[in-house]
C-alpha positions as a LaTeX table, in Angstrom:
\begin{tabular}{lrrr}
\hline
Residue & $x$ (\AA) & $y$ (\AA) & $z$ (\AA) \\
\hline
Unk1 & 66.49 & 63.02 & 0.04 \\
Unk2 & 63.35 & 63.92 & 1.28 \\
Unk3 & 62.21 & 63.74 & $-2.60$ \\
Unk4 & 63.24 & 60.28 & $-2.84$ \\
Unk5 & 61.88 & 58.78 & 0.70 \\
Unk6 & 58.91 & 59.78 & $-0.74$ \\
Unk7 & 59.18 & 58.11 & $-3.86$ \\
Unk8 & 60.24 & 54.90 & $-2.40$ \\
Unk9 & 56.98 & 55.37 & 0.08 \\
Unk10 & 54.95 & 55.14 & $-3.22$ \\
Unk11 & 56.56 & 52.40 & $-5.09$ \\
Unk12 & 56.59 & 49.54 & $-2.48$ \\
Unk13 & 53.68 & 48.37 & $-0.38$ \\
Unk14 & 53.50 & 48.01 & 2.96 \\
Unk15 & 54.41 & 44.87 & 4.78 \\
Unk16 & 51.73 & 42.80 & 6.75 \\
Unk17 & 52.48 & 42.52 & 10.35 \\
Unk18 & 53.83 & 39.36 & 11.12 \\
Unk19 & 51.05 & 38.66 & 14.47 \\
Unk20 & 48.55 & 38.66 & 11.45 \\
Unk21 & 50.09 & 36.29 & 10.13 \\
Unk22 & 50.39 & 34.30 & 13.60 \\
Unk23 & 47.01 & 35.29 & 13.97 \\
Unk24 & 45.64 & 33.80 & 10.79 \\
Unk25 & 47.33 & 30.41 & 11.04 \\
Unk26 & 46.20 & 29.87 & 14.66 \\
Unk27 & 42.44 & 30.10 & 13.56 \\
Unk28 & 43.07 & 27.52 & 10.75 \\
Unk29 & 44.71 & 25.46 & 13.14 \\
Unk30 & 42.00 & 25.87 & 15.73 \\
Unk31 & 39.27 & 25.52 & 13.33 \\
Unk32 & 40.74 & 22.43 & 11.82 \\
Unk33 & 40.95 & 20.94 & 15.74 \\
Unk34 & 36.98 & 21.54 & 16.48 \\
Unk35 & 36.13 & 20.08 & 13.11 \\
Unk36 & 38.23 & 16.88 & 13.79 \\
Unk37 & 36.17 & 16.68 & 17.25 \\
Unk38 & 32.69 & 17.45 & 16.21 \\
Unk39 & 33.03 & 14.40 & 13.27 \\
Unk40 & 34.80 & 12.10 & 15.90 \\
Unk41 & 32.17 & 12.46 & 18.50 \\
Unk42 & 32.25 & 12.69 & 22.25 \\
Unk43 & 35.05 & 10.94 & 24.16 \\
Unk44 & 36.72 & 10.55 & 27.69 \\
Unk45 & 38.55 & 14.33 & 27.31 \\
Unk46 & 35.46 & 15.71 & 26.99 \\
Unk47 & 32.97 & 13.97 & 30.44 \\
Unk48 & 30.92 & 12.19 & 27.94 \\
Unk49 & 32.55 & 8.18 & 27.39 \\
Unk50 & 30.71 & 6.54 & 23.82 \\
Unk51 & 27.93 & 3.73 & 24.51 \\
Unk52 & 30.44 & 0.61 & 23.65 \\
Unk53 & 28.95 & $-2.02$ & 20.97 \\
Unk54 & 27.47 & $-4.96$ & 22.84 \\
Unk55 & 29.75 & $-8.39$ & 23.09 \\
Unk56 & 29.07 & $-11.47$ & 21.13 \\
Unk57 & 27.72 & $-13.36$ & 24.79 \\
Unk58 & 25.87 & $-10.34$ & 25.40 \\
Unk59 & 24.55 & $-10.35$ & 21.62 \\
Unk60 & 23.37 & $-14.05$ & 22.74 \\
Unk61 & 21.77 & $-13.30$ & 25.98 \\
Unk62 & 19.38 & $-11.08$ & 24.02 \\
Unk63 & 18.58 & $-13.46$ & 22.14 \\
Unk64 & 18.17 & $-15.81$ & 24.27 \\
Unk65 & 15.76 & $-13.35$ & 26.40 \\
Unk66 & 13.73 & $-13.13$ & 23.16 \\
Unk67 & 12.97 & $-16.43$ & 22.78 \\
Unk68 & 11.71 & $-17.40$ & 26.55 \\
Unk69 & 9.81 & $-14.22$ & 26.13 \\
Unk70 & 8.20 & $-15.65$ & 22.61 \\
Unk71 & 7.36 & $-18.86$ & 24.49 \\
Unk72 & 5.81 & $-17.57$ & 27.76 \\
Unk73 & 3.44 & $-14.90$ & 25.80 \\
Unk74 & 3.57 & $-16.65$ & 21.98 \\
Unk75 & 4.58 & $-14.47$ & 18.96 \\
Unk76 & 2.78 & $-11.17$ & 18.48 \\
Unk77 & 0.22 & $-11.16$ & 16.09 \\
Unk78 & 0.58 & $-10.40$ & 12.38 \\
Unk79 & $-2.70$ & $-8.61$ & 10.63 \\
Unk80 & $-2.90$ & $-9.84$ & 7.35 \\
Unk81 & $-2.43$ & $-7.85$ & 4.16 \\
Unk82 & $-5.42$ & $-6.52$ & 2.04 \\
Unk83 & $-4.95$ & $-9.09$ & $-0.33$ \\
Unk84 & $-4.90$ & $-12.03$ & 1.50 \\
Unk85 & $-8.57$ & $-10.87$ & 3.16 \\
Unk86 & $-9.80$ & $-10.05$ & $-0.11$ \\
Unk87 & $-8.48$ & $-14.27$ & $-0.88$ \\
Unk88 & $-10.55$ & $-14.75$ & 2.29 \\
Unk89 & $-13.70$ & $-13.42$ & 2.07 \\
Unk90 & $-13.83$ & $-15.08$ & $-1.70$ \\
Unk91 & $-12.69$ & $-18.45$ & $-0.89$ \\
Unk92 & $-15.44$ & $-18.19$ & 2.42 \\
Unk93 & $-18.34$ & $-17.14$ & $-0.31$ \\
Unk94 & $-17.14$ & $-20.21$ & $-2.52$ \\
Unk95 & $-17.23$ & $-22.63$ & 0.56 \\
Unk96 & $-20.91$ & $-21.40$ & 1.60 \\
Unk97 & $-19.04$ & $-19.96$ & 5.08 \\
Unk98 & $-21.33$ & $-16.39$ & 4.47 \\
Unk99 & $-20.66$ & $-15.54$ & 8.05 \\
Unk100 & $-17.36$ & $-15.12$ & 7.77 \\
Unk101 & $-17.13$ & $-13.35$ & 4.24 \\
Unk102 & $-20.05$ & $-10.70$ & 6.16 \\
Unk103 & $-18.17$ & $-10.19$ & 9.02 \\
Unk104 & $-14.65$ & $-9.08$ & 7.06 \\
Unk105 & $-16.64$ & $-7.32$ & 4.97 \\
Unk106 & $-18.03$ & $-5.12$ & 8.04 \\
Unk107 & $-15.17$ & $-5.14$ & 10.09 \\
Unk108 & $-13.51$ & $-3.41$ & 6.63 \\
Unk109 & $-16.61$ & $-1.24$ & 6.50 \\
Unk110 & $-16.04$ & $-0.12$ & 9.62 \\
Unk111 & $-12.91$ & 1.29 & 9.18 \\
Unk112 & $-13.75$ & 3.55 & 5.81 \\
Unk113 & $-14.12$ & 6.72 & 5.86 \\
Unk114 & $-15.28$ & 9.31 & 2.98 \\
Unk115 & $-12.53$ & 10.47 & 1.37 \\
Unk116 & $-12.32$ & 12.79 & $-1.75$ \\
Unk117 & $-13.12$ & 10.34 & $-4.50$ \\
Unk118 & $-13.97$ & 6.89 & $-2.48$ \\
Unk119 & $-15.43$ & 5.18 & 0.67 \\
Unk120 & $-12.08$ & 4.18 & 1.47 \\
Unk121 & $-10.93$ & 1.47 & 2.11 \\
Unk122 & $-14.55$ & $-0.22$ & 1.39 \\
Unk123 & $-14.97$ & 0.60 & $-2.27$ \\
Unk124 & $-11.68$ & $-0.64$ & $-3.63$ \\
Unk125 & $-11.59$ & $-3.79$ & $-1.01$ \\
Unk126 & $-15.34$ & $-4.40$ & $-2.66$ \\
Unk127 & $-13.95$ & $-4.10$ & $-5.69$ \\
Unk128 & $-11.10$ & $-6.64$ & $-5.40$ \\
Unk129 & $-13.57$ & $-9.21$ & $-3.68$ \\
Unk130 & $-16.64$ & $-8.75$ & $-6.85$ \\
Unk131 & $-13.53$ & $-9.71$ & $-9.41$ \\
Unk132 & $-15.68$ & $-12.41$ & $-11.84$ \\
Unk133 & $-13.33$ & $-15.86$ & $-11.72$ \\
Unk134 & $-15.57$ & $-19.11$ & $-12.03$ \\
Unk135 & $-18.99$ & $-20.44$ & $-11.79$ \\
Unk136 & $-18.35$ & $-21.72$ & $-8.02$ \\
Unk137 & $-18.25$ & $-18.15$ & $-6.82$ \\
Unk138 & $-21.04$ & $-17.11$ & $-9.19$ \\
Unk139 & $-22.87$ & $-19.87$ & $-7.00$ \\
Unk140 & $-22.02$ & $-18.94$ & $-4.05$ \\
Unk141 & $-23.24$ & $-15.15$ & $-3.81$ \\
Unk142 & $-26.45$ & $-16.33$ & $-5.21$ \\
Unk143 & $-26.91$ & $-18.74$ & $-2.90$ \\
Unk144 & $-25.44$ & $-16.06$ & 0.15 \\
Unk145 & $-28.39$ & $-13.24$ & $-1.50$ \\
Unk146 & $-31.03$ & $-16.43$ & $-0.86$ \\
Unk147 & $-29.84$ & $-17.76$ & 2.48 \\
Unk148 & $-30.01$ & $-14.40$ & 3.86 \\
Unk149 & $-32.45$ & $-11.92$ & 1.57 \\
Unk150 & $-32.82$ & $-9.51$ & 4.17 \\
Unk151 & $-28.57$ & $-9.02$ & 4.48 \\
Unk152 & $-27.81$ & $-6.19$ & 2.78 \\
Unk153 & $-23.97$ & $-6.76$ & 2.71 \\
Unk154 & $-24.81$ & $-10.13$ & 0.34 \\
Unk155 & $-27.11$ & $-7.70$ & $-2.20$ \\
Unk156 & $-24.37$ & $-5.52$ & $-2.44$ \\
Unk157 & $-21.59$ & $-8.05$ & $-3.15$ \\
Unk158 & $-23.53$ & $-9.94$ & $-5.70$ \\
Unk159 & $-24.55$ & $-6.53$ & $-7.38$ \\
Unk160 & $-20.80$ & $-5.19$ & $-7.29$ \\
Unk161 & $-20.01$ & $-8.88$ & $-8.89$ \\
Unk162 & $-22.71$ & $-8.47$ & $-12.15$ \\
Unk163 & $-21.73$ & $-5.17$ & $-12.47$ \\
Unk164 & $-18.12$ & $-5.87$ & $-12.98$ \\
Unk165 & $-19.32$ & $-9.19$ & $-15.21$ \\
Unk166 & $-21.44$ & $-6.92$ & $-17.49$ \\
Unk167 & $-18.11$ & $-3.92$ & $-18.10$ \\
Unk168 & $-15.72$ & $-7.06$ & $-18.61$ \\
Unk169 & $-18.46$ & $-8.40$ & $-21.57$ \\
Unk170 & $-19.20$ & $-4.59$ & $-22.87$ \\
Unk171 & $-15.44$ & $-3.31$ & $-22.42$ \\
Unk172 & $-14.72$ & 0.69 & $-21.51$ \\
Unk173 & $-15.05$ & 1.29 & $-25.31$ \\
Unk174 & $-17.23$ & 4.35 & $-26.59$ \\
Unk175 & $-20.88$ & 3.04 & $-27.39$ \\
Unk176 & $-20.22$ & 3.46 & $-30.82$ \\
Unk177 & $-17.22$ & 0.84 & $-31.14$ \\
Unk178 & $-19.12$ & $-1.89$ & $-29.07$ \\
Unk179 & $-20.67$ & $-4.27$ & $-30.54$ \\
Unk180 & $-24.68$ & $-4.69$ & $-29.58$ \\
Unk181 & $-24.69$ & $-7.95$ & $-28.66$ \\
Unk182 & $-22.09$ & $-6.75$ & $-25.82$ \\
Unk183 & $-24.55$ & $-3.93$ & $-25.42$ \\
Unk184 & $-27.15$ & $-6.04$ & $-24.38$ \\
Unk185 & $-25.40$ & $-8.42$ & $-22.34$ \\
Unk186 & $-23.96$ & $-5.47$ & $-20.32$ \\
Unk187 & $-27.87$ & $-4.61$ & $-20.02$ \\
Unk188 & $-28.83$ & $-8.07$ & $-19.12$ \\
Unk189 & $-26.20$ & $-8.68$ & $-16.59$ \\
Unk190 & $-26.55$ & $-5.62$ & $-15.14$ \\
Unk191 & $-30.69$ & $-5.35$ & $-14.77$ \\
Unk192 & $-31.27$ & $-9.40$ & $-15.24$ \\
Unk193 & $-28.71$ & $-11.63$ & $-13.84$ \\
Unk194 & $-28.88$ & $-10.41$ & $-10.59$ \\
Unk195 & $-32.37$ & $-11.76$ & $-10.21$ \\
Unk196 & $-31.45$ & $-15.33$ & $-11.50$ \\
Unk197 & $-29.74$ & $-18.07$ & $-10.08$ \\
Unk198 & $-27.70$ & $-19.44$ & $-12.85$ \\
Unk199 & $-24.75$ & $-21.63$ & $-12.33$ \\
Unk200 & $-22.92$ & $-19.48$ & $-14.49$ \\
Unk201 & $-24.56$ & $-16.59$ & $-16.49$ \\
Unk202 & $-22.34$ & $-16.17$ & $-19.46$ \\
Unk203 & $-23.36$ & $-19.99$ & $-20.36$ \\
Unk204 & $-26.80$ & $-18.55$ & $-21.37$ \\
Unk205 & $-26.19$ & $-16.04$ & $-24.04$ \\
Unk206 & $-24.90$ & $-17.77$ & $-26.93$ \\
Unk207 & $-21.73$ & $-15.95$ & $-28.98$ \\
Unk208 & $-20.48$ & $-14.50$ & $-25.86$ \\
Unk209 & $-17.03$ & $-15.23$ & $-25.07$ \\
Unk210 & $-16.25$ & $-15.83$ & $-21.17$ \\
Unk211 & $-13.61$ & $-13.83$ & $-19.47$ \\
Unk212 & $-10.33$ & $-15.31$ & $-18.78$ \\
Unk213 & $-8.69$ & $-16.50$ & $-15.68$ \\
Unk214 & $-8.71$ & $-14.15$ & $-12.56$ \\
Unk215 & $-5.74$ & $-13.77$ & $-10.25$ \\
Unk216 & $-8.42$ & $-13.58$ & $-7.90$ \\
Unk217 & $-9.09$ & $-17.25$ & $-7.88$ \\
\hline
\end{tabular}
């Protein structure tokens, strides 16, 4: 007997007791009851009553807030983009207004700072403004550089402007695949133009083709 007690003690295992087992499901069920709660969010049971959604009247008494407000102190003001001060300052320089192109230019000068590859945001807002599009503008920084020859702001725009005018005519070619008549009118617009007052430069060097149509019109 004692030999096969043994035996039997060997061959099957040994039950798990059943308050494991009560154990076990109690967590899941527990577990399963925070999770619920935690994704539901606070609510009476717990002291904390959710923020209701506001009513449709209420939606409309805001509203209606807003507006008085909007006409007792006006609508707050909206800075304009980059672009449409770079459209500025080049439609001011076309209509002889030099005062107002200047002072955009230095209130956007004074807000630059030296970065790791630019004077930013001068040098590419500089950039965008000097954009060659039409004789009327060509005009109108040579007549800016002789209203006011001592304002360095109007050199500088008129020299940026050339200086784009003579890369669009050469192109960003190697030397040896440009042609040297584009070689030399990069060199004359460059060193020469910005001395002159033509009407439009490109009209005086015969075989030259002008550049097309600027967004920046």
């Amino acid at each position: 007997m004692a030999k096969d007690k043994k035996i039997n003690d060997v061959a099957m295992p040994r039950r798990i007791p059943w308050y494991a087992v009560v154990l076990v499901v109690a967590v899941g069920v527990l577990g399963t009851y925070f999770a619920y709660r935690i994704s539901a969010g606070p609510t009476r049971a717990s002291g904390v009553a959710p923020v209701p959604a506001a009513s449709v009247s209420q939606k409309r008494t805001l509203a209606a807030i807003d507006k008085a407000v909007a006409r007792l102190v006006g609508q707050p003001p909206v800075a304009p983009t980059p672009f449409a001060r770079v459209l500025a300052v080049r439609q001011a320089i076309r209509d002889g207004d030099f005062h107002k192109g200047d002072r955009v230019l230095h209130a956007i000068l004074h807000q630059s700072r030296v970065g790791p590859w630019a004077f930013a945001p001068f040098t590419r807002f500089l950039s965008a403004v000097t954009r060659p599009a039409g004789a009327r503008f060509a005009r109108g920084l040579n007549a800016w550089v002789q209203a006011d020859q001592k304002s360095a702001m109007a050199h500088l725009v008129r020299a940026s402007y050339y200086l784009h005018l003579g890369w669009w005519i050469r192109g960003h070619d190697a030397a040896a695949y440009v042609l040297p008549r584009n070689t030399a009118a990069f060199v004359y617009a460059v060193d020469i133009w910005p001395a002159r007052t033509y009407a439009h430069p490109l009209r005086k060097i015969p075989g030259i083709q002008r550049p097309g149509r600027s967004d920046f019109r």
